[in-house]
Tab-separated table of N, CA, C and O in Angstrom:
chain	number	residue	atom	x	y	z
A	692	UNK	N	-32.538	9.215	1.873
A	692	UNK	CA	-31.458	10.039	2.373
A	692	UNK	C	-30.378	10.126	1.287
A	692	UNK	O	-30.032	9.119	0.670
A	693	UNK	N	-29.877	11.270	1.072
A	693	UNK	CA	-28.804	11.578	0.374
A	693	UNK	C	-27.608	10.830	0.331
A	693	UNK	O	-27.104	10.658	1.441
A	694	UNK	N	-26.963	10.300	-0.694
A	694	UNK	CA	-25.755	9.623	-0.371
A	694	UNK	C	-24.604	10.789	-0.079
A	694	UNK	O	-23.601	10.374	0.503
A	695	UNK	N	-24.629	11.825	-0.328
A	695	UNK	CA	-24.098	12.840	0.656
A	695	UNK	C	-24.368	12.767	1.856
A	695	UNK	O	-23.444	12.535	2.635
A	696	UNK	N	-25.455	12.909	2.259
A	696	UNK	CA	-26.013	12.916	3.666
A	696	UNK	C	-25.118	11.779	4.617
A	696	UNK	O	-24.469	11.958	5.647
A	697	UNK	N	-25.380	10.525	3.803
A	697	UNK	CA	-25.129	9.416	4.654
A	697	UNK	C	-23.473	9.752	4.917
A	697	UNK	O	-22.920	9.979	5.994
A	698	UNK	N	-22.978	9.709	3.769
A	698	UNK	CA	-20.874	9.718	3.726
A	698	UNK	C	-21.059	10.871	4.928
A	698	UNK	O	-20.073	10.811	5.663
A	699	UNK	N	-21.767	11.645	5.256
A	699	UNK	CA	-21.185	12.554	6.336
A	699	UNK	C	-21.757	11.766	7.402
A	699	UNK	O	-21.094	12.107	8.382
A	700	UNK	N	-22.379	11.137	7.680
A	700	UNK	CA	-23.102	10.755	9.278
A	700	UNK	C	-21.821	9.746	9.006
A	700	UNK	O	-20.967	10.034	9.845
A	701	UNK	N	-21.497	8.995	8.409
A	701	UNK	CA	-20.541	8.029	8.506
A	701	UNK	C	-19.146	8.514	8.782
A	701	UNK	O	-18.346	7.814	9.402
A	702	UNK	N	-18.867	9.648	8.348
A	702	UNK	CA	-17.624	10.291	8.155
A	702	UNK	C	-17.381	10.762	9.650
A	702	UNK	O	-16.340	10.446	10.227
A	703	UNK	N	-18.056	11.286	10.072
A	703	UNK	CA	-18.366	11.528	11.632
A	703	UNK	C	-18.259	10.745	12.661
A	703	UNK	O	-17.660	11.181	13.644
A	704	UNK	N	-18.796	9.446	12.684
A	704	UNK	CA	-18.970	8.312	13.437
A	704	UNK	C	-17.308	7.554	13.245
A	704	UNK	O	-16.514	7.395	14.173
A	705	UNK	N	-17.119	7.235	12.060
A	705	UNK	CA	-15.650	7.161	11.638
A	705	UNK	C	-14.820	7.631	12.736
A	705	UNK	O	-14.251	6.980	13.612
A	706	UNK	N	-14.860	8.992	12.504
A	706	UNK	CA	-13.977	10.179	13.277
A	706	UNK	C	-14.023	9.838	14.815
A	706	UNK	O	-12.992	9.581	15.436
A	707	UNK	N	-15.237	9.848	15.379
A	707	UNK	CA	-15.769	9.680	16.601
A	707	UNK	C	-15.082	8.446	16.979
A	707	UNK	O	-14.270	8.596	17.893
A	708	UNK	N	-15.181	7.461	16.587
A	708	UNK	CA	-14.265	6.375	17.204
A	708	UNK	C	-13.275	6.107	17.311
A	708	UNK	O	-12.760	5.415	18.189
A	709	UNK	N	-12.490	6.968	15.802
A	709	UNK	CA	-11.095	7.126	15.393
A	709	UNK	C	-10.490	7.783	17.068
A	709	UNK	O	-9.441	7.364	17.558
A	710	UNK	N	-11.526	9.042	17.887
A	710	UNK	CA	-11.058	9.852	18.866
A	710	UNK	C	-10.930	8.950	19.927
A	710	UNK	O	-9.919	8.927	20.629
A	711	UNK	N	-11.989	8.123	20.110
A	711	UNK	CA	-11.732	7.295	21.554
A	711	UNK	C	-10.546	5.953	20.932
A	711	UNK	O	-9.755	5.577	21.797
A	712	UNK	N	-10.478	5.602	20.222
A	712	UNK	CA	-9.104	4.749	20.080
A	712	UNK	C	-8.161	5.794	20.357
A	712	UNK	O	-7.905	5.690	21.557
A	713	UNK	N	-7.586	6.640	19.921
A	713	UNK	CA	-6.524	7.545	20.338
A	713	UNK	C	-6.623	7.802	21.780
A	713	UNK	O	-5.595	7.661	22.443
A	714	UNK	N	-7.692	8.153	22.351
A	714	UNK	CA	-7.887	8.487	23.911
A	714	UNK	C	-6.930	7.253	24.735
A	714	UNK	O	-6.116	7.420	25.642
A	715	UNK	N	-7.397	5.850	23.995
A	715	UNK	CA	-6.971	4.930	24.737
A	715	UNK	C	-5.615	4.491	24.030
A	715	UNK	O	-5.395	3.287	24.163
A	716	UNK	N	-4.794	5.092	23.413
A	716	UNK	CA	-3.324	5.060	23.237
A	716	UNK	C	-3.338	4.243	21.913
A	716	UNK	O	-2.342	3.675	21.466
A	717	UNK	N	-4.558	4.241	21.336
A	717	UNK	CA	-3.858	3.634	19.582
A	717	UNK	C	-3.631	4.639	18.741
A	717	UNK	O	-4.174	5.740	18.839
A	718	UNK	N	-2.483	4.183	17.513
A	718	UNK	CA	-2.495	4.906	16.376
A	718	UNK	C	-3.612	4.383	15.824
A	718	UNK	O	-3.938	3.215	16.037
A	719	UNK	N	-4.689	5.653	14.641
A	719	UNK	CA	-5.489	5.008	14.027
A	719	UNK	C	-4.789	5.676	12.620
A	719	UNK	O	-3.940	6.555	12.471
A	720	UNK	N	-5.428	4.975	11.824
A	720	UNK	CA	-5.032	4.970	10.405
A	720	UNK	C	-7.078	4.820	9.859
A	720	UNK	O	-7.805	3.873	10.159
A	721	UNK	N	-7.630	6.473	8.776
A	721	UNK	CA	-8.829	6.353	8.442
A	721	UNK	C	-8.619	6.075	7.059
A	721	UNK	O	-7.924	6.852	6.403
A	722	UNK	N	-9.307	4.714	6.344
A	722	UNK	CA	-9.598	4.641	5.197
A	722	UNK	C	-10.278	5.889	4.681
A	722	UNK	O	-11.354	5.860	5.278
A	723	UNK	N	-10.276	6.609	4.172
A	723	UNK	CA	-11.133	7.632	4.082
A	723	UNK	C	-11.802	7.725	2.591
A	723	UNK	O	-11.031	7.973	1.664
A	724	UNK	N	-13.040	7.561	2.338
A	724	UNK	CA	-13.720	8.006	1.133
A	724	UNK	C	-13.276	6.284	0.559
A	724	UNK	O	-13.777	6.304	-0.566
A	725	UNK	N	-12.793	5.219	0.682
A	725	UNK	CA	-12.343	3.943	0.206
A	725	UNK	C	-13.946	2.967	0.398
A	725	UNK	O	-14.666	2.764	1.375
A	726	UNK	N	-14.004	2.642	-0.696
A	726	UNK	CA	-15.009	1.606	-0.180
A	726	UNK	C	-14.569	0.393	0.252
A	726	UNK	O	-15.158	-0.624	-0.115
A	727	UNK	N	-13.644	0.343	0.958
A	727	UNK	CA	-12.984	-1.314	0.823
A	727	UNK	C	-13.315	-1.647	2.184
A	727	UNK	O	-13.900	-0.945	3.008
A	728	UNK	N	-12.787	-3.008	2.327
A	728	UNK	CA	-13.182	-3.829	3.519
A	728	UNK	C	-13.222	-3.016	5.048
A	728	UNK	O	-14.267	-3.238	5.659
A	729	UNK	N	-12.311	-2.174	5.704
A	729	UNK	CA	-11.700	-1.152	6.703
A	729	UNK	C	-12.377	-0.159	6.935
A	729	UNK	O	-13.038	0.293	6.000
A	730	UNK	N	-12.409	0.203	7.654
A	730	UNK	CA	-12.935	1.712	7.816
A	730	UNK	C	-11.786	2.584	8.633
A	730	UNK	O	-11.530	3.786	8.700
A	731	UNK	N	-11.234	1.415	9.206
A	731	UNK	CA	-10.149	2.296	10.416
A	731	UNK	C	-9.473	0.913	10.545
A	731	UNK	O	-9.855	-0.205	10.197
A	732	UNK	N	-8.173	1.406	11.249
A	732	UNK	CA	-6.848	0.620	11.165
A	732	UNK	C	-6.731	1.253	12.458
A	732	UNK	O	-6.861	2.466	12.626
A	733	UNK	N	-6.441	0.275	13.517
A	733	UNK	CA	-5.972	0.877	15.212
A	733	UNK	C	-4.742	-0.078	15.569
A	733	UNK	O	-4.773	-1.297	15.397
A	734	UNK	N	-3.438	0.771	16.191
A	734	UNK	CA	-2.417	0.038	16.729
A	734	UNK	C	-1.953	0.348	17.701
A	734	UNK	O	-1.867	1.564	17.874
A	735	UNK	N	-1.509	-0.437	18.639
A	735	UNK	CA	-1.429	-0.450	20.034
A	735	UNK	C	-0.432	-1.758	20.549
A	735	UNK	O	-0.920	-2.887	20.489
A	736	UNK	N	0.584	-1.632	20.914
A	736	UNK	CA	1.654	-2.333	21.794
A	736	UNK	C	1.251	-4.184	21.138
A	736	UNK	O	0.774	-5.179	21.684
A	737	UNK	N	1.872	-3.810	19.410
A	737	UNK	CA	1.497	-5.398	19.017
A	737	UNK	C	0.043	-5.585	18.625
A	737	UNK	O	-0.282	-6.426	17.787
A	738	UNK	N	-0.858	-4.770	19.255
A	738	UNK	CA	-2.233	-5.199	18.777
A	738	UNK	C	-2.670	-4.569	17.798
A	738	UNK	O	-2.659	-3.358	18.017
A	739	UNK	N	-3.213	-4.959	16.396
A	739	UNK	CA	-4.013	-4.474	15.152
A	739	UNK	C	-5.353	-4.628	15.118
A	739	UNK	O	-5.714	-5.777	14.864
A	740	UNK	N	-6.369	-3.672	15.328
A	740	UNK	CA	-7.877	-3.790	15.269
A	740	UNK	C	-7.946	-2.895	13.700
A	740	UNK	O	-7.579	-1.782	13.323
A	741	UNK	N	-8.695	-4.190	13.016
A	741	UNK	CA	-9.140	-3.375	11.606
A	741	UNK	C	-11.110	-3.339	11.986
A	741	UNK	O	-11.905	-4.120	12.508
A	742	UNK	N	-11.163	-2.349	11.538
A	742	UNK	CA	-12.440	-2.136	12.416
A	742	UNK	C	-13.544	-1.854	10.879
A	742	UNK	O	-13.135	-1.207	9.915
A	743	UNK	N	-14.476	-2.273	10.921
A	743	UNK	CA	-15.790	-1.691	9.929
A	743	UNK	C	-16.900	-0.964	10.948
A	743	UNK	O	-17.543	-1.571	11.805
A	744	UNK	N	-16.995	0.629	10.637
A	744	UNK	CA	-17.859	0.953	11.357
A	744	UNK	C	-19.159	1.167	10.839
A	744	UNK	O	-19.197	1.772	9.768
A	745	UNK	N	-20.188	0.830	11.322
A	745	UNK	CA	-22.003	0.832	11.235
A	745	UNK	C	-22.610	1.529	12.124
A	745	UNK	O	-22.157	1.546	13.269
A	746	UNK	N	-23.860	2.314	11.764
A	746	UNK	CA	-24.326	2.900	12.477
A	746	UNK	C	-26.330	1.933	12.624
A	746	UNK	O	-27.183	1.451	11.878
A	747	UNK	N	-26.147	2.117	13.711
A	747	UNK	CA	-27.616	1.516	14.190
A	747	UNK	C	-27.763	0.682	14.957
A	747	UNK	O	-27.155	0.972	15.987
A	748	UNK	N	-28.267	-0.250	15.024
A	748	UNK	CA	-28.932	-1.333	16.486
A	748	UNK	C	-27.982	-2.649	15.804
A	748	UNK	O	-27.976	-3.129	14.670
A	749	UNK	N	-27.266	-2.953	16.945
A	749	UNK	CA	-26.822	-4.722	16.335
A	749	UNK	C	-28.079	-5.442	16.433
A	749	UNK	O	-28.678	-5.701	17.477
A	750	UNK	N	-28.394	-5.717	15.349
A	750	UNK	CA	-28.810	-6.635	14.631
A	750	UNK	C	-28.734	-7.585	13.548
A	750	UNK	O	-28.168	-7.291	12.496
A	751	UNK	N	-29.379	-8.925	13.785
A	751	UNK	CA	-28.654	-10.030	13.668
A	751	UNK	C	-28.718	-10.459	11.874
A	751	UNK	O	-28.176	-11.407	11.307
A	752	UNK	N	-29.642	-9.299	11.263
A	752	UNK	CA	-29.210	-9.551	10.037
A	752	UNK	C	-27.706	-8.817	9.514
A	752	UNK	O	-26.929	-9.156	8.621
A	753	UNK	N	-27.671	-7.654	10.495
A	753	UNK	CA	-26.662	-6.617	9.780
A	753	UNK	C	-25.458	-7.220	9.929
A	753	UNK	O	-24.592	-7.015	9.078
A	754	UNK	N	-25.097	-8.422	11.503
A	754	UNK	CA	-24.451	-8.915	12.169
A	754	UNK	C	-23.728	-9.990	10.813
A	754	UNK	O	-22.548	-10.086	10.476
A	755	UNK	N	-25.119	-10.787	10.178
A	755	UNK	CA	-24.966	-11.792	9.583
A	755	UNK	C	-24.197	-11.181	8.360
A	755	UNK	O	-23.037	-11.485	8.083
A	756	UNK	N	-24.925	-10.332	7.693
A	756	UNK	CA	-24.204	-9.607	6.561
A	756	UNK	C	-22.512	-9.328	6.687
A	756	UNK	O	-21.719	-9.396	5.748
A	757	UNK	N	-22.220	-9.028	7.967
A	757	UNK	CA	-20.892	-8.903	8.268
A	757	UNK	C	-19.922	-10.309	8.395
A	757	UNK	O	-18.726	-10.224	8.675
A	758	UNK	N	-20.380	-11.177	8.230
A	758	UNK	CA	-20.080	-12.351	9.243
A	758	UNK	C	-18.909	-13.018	8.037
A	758	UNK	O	-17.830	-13.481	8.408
A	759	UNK	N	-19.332	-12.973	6.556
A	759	UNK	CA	-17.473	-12.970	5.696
A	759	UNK	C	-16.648	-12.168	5.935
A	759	UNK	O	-15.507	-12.620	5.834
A	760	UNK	N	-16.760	-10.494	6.393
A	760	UNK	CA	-15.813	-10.120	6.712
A	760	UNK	C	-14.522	-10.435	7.481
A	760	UNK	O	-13.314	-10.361	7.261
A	761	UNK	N	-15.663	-10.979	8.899
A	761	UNK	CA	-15.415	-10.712	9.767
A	761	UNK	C	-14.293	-12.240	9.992
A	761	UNK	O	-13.245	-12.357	10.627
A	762	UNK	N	-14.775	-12.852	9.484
A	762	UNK	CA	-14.521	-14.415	9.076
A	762	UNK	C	-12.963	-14.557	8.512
A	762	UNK	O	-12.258	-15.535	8.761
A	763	UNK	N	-12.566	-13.484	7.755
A	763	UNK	CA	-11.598	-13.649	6.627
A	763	UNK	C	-10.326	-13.567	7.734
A	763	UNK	O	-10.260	-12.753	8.655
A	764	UNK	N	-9.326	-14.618	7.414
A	764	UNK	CA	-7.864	-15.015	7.879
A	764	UNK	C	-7.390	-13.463	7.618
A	764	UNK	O	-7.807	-12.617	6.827
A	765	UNK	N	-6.663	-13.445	8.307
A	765	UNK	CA	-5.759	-11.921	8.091
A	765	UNK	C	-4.015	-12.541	7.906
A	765	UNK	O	-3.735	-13.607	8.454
A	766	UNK	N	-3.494	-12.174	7.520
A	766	UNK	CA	-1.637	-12.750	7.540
A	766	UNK	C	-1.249	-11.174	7.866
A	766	UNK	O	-1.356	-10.336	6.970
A	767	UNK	N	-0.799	-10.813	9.171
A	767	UNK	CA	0.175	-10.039	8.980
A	767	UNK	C	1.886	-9.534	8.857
A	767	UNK	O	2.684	-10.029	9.653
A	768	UNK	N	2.183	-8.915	8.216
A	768	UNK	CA	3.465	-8.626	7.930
A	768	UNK	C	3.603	-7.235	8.387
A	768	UNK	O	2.852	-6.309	8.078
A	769	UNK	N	4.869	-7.161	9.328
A	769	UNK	CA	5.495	-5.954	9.450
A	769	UNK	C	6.784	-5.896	8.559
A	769	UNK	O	7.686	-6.720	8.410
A	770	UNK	N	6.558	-4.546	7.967
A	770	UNK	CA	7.733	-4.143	6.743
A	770	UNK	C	8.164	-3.071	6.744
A	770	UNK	O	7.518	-2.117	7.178
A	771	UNK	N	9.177	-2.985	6.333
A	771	UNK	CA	10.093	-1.458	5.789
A	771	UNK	C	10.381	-1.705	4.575
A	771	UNK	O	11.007	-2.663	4.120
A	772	UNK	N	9.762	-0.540	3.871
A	772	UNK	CA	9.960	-0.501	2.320
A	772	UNK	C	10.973	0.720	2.201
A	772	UNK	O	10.809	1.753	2.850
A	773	UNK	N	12.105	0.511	1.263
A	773	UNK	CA	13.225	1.048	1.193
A	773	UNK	C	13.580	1.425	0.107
A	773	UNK	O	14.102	0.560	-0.596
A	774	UNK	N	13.440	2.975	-0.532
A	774	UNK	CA	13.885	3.620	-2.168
A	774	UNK	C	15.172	3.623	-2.299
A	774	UNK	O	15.886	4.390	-1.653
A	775	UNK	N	15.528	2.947	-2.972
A	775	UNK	CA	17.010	2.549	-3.447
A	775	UNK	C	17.312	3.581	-4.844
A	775	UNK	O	16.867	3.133	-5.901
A	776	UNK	N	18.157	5.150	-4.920
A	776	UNK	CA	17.873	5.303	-6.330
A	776	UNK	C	18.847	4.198	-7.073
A	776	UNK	O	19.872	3.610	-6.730
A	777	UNK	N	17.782	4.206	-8.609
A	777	UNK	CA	18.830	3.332	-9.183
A	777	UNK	C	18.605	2.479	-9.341
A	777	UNK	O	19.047	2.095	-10.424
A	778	UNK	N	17.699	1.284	-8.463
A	778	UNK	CA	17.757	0.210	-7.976
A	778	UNK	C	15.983	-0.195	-7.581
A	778	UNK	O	15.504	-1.310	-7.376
A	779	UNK	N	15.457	0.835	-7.575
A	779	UNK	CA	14.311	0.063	-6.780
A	779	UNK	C	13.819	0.150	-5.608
A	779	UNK	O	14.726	0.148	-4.776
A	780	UNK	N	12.472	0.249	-5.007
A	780	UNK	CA	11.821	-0.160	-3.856
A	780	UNK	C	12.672	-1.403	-3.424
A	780	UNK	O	13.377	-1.829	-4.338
A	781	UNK	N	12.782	-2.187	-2.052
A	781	UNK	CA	13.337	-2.649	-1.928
A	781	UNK	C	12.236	-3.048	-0.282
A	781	UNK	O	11.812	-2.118	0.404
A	782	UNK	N	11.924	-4.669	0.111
A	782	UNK	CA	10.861	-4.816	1.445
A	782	UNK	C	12.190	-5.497	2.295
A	782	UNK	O	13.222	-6.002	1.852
A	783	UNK	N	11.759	-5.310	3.589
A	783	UNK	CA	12.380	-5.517	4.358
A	783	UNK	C	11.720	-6.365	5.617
A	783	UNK	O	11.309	-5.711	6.576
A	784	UNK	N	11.616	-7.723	5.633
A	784	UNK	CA	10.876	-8.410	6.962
A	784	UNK	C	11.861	-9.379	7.341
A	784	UNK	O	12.909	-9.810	6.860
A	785	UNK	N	10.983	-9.627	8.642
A	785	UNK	CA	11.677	-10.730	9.448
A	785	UNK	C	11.355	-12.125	8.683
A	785	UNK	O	10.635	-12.097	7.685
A	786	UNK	N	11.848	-13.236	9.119
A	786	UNK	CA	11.577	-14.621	8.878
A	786	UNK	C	10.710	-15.213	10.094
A	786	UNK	O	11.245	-15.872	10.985
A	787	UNK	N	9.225	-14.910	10.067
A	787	UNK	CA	8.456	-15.442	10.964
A	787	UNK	C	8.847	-14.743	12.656
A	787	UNK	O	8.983	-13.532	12.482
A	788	UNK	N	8.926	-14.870	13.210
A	788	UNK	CA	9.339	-14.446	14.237
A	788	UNK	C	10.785	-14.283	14.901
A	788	UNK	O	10.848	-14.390	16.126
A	789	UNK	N	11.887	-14.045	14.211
A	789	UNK	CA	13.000	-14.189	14.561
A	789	UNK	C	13.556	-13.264	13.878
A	789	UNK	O	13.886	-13.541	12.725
A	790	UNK	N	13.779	-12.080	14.341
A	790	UNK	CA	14.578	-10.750	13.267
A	790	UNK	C	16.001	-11.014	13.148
A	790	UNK	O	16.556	-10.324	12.293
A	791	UNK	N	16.610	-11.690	13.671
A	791	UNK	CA	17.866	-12.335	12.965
A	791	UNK	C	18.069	-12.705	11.903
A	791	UNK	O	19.115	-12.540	11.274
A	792	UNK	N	16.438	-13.636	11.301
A	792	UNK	CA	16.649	-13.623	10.132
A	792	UNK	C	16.292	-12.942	9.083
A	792	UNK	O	15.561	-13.698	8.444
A	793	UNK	N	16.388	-11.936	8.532
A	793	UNK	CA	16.115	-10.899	7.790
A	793	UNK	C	15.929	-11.286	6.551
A	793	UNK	O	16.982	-11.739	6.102
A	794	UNK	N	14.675	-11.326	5.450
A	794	UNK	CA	14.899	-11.302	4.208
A	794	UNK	C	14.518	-9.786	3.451
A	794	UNK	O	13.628	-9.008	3.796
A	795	UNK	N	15.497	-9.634	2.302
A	795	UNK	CA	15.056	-8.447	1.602
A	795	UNK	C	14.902	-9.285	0.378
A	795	UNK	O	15.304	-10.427	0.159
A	796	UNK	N	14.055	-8.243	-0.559
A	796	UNK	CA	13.649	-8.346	-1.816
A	796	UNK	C	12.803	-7.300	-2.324
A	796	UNK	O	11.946	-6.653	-1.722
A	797	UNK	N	13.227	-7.225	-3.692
A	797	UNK	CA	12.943	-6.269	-4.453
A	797	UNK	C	10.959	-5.848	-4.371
A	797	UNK	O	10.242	-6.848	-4.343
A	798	UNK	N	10.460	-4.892	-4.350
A	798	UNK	CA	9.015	-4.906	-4.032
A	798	UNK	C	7.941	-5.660	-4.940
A	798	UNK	O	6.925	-6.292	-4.650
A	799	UNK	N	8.670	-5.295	-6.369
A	799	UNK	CA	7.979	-6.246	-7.567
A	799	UNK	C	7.928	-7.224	-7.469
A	799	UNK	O	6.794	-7.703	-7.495
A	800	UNK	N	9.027	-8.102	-7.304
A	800	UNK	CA	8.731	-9.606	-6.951
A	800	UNK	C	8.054	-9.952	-5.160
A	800	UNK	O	7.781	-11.117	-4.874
A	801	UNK	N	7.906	-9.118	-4.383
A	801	UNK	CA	7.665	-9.317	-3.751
A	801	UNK	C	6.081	-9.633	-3.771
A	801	UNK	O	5.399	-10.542	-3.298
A	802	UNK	N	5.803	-8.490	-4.520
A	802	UNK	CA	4.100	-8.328	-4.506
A	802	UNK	C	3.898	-9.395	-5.562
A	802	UNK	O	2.934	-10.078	-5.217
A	803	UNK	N	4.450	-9.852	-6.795
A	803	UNK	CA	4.386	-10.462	-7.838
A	803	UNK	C	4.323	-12.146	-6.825
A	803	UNK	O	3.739	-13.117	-7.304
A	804	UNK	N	4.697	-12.180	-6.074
A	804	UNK	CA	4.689	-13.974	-5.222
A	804	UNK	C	3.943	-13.474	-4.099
A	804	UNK	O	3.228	-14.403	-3.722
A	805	UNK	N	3.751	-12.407	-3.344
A	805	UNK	CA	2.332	-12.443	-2.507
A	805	UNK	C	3.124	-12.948	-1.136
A	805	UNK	O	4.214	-12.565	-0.712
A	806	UNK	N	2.216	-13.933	-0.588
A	806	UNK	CA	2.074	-14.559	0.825
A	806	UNK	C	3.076	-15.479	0.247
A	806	UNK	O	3.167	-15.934	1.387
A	807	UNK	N	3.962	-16.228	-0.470
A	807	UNK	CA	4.408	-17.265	-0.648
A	807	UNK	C	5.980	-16.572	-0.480
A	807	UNK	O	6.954	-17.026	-1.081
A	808	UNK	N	6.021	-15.774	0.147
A	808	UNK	CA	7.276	-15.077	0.140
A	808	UNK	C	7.356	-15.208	1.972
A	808	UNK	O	8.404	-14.725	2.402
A	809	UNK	N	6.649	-15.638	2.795
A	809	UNK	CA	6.474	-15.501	4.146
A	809	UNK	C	6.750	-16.860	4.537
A	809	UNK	O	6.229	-17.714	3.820
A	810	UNK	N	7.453	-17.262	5.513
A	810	UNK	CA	8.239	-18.743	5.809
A	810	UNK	C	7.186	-18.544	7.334
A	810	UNK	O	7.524	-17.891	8.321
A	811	UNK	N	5.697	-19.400	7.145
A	811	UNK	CA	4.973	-20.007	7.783
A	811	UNK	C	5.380	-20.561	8.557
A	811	UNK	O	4.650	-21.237	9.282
């Protein structure tokens, strides 16, 4: 089968699920044409489903093949990134669960320290 062929049966199926998450009140967000981990991003009242979609019979090799994905810790961060002219991108999060405490910082150093910027 064509690797054209396939990106469209996939592109479709994608879509197709992308429709029934929306039916049931999520935003979806489509990786589209990305080969990366995601296929779709779904949000809903606090809840994040990052989804990989496959087409065919669950089965327990395809299952297994999935099973680092599926495995991998997630850390999430909610942010507001902020264009400062002049000055810079600029992130904007809470301190763990308490939006009182607010930290900002510049986006470079932000991304430059990663997860070590998040008070666990």
């Amino acid at each position: 089968m064509a690797a054209k062929h396939r990106y469209r049966i996939g592109r479709r199926l994608e879509w197709r699920i992308r429709k029934l998450l929306e039916q049931h009140g999520y935003e979806v967000i489509r990786s589209a044409g990305s080969k990366g981990r995601w296929d779709l991003v779904a949000v809903k009242d606090g809840i994040v489903r990052l989804i990989q979609v496959k087409k065919g019979k669950v089965q327990k090799y395809k299952i297994k093949d999935l099973m680092p994905l599926l495995a991998t810790p997630v850390v999430l961060s909610k942010e507001a990134w902020f264009y400062i002219p002049r000055r810079g991108i600029m992130v904007v999060r809470n301190d763990g669960m308490d939006w009182s405490k607010i930290i900002v910082t510049k986006a470079e150093e932000d991304l430059k320290h990663g997860s070590r910027t998040y008070n666990r």
